């Protein structure tokens, strides 16, 4: 029952679980931003950033995990994480194939040039997918801890 000087209580709604399409879209967007950043650095400074491939995989995964962990305060399911990584990796390969087509190359040219070495690329892709899975999970845990600390700090001030 509300009295005239009482305000209605805010009911907190539980945060929605992360959707794999939102997670994969965030991963793709951050990867593109990292690529642009590396391009600008390489163009302005005139040297190649060492380990740019690993960095451009790990940083978007960590930032995405942190964002969704902070937003939802729960760990997303393993299925959501794997589907997001699958969509992200597929989008990356689609981009590479489009770049190949633009330059007049095909996958058969790649196999001709590198032969069995292509399997090394496939193994590296699988390794990066597993690494991304754990980096996203670590980012989520960090985001959750950060949100809890922020809430505790605000509660202690009040």
CSV table of C-alpha atoms in Angstrom, one decimal:
chain,number,residue,atom,x,y,z
A,1,UNK,CA,0.0,0.0,0.0
A,2,UNK,CA,1.4,3.4,-1.0
A,3,UNK,CA,1.0,6.5,1.2
A,4,UNK,CA,1.0,9.9,-0.3
A,5,UNK,CA,4.7,10.7,0.5
A,6,UNK,CA,6.0,7.3,-0.6
A,7,UNK,CA,7.6,6.7,-4.0
A,8,UNK,CA,6.9,3.4,-5.7
A,9,UNK,CA,9.8,0.9,-5.2
A,10,UNK,CA,11.9,0.2,-8.2
A,11,UNK,CA,11.7,-3.5,-9.1
A,12,UNK,CA,14.9,-4.7,-10.6
A,13,UNK,CA,14.4,-6.9,-13.6
A,14,UNK,CA,17.0,-9.6,-14.1
A,15,UNK,CA,19.4,-8.8,-17.0
A,16,UNK,CA,18.8,-10.6,-20.2
A,17,UNK,CA,21.3,-13.3,-21.2
A,18,UNK,CA,23.6,-12.3,-24.0
A,19,UNK,CA,22.4,-13.3,-27.5
A,20,UNK,CA,25.1,-14.9,-29.7
A,21,UNK,CA,24.3,-12.6,-32.6
A,22,UNK,CA,25.0,-9.6,-30.4
A,23,UNK,CA,28.2,-11.1,-29.1
A,24,UNK,CA,29.4,-12.0,-32.6
A,25,UNK,CA,28.5,-8.6,-33.9
A,26,UNK,CA,30.5,-7.0,-31.1
A,27,UNK,CA,33.4,-9.2,-31.9
A,28,UNK,CA,33.3,-8.4,-35.6
A,29,UNK,CA,33.0,-4.7,-34.9
A,30,UNK,CA,35.9,-4.6,-32.5
A,31,UNK,CA,38.0,-6.7,-34.9
A,32,UNK,CA,37.3,-4.2,-37.7
A,33,UNK,CA,38.3,-1.3,-35.4
A,34,UNK,CA,41.5,-3.1,-34.4
A,35,UNK,CA,42.3,-3.7,-38.1
A,36,UNK,CA,41.8,0.0,-38.8
A,37,UNK,CA,43.9,1.0,-35.8
A,38,UNK,CA,46.7,-1.3,-36.9
A,39,UNK,CA,46.5,0.0,-40.5
A,40,UNK,CA,46.8,3.6,-39.2
A,41,UNK,CA,49.7,2.8,-36.9
A,42,UNK,CA,51.5,0.9,-39.7
A,43,UNK,CA,50.8,3.7,-42.2
A,44,UNK,CA,51.8,6.6,-39.9
A,45,UNK,CA,54.8,5.0,-38.3
A,46,UNK,CA,55.9,2.9,-41.2
A,47,UNK,CA,56.5,-0.4,-39.4
A,48,UNK,CA,54.4,-3.6,-38.9
A,49,UNK,CA,53.0,-4.2,-35.4
A,50,UNK,CA,54.5,-7.5,-34.1
A,51,UNK,CA,51.9,-10.2,-33.3
A,52,UNK,CA,49.1,-8.1,-34.8
A,53,UNK,CA,47.1,-11.2,-35.6
A,54,UNK,CA,47.0,-12.5,-32.0
A,55,UNK,CA,46.4,-9.0,-30.6
A,56,UNK,CA,43.6,-8.4,-33.0
A,57,UNK,CA,42.0,-11.6,-31.8
A,58,UNK,CA,42.6,-11.4,-28.1
A,59,UNK,CA,41.7,-7.7,-27.5
A,60,UNK,CA,38.2,-7.8,-29.2
A,61,UNK,CA,37.5,-11.1,-27.3
A,62,UNK,CA,38.5,-9.6,-24.0
A,63,UNK,CA,36.6,-6.3,-24.6
A,64,UNK,CA,33.5,-8.1,-25.7
A,65,UNK,CA,33.6,-10.5,-22.7
A,66,UNK,CA,34.1,-7.5,-20.3
A,67,UNK,CA,31.2,-5.6,-21.9
A,68,UNK,CA,28.7,-8.5,-21.7
A,69,UNK,CA,29.9,-9.6,-18.2
A,70,UNK,CA,29.5,-6.0,-16.9
A,71,UNK,CA,26.1,-5.7,-18.6
A,72,UNK,CA,24.5,-8.9,-17.7
A,73,UNK,CA,26.4,-9.8,-14.5
A,74,UNK,CA,26.3,-13.5,-15.5
A,75,UNK,CA,28.5,-15.7,-17.5
A,76,UNK,CA,27.0,-16.6,-20.9
A,77,UNK,CA,26.5,-20.2,-21.8
A,78,UNK,CA,29.2,-22.1,-23.6
A,79,UNK,CA,26.9,-22.6,-26.5
A,80,UNK,CA,26.5,-18.8,-26.9
A,81,UNK,CA,30.3,-18.3,-26.7
A,82,UNK,CA,31.0,-21.0,-29.3
A,83,UNK,CA,28.3,-19.8,-31.7
A,84,UNK,CA,29.6,-16.2,-31.5
A,85,UNK,CA,33.1,-17.4,-32.2
A,86,UNK,CA,31.9,-19.5,-35.1
A,87,UNK,CA,30.0,-16.5,-36.6
A,88,UNK,CA,33.0,-14.2,-36.0
A,89,UNK,CA,35.4,-16.7,-37.6
A,90,UNK,CA,33.1,-17.3,-40.6
A,91,UNK,CA,32.7,-13.5,-41.1
A,92,UNK,CA,36.5,-13.2,-41.1
A,93,UNK,CA,36.9,-15.9,-43.7
A,94,UNK,CA,34.2,-14.4,-45.8
A,95,UNK,CA,36.1,-11.1,-45.7
A,96,UNK,CA,39.3,-12.9,-46.7
A,97,UNK,CA,37.6,-14.7,-49.6
A,98,UNK,CA,36.1,-11.4,-50.7
A,99,UNK,CA,39.6,-9.9,-50.7
A,100,UNK,CA,40.9,-12.8,-52.7
A,101,UNK,CA,38.2,-12.4,-55.3
A,102,UNK,CA,38.9,-8.7,-55.5
A,103,UNK,CA,42.6,-9.4,-56.2
A,104,UNK,CA,41.7,-12.2,-58.7
A,105,UNK,CA,42.8,-15.1,-56.5
A,106,UNK,CA,41.0,-18.2,-55.5
A,107,UNK,CA,41.4,-21.0,-52.9
A,108,UNK,CA,43.0,-23.2,-55.5
A,109,UNK,CA,45.7,-20.6,-55.9
A,110,UNK,CA,46.3,-20.8,-52.2
A,111,UNK,CA,46.6,-24.6,-52.2
A,112,UNK,CA,48.9,-24.4,-55.2
A,113,UNK,CA,51.2,-21.9,-53.6
A,114,UNK,CA,51.3,-23.4,-50.1
A,115,UNK,CA,50.4,-27.0,-50.6
A,116,UNK,CA,49.9,-28.9,-47.3
A,117,UNK,CA,50.9,-25.8,-45.4
A,118,UNK,CA,47.2,-24.7,-45.5
A,119,UNK,CA,46.6,-27.3,-42.7
A,120,UNK,CA,48.8,-25.2,-40.5
A,121,UNK,CA,46.5,-22.2,-41.1
A,122,UNK,CA,43.5,-24.4,-40.2
A,123,UNK,CA,45.3,-25.6,-37.0
A,124,UNK,CA,46.1,-22.0,-36.1
A,125,UNK,CA,42.5,-21.0,-36.7
A,126,UNK,CA,41.3,-23.7,-34.3
A,127,UNK,CA,43.9,-22.7,-31.7
A,128,UNK,CA,42.8,-19.1,-32.0
A,129,UNK,CA,39.1,-20.1,-31.6
A,130,UNK,CA,39.9,-22.0,-28.4
A,131,UNK,CA,42.0,-19.1,-27.1
A,132,UNK,CA,39.2,-16.7,-27.9
A,133,UNK,CA,36.7,-18.8,-26.0
A,134,UNK,CA,38.8,-18.6,-22.8
A,135,UNK,CA,39.6,-14.9,-23.3
A,136,UNK,CA,35.9,-14.0,-23.7
A,137,UNK,CA,35.2,-16.0,-20.5
A,138,UNK,CA,38.0,-14.3,-18.6
A,139,UNK,CA,36.7,-10.9,-19.8
A,140,UNK,CA,33.2,-11.8,-18.6
A,141,UNK,CA,34.5,-12.7,-15.2
A,142,UNK,CA,36.5,-9.4,-15.0
A,143,UNK,CA,33.4,-7.4,-16.1
A,144,UNK,CA,31.2,-9.1,-13.4
A,145,UNK,CA,33.8,-8.4,-10.7
A,146,UNK,CA,34.1,-4.8,-11.9
A,147,UNK,CA,30.3,-4.3,-11.7
A,148,UNK,CA,30.1,-5.8,-8.2
A,149,UNK,CA,33.0,-3.6,-7.0
A,150,UNK,CA,31.3,-0.5,-8.5
A,151,UNK,CA,28.0,-1.4,-6.9
A,152,UNK,CA,29.7,-1.9,-3.5
A,153,UNK,CA,31.5,1.4,-3.8
A,154,UNK,CA,28.3,3.3,-4.6
A,155,UNK,CA,26.5,1.5,-1.7
A,156,UNK,CA,29.2,2.5,0.7
A,157,UNK,CA,28.9,6.1,-0.3
A,158,UNK,CA,25.2,6.2,0.3
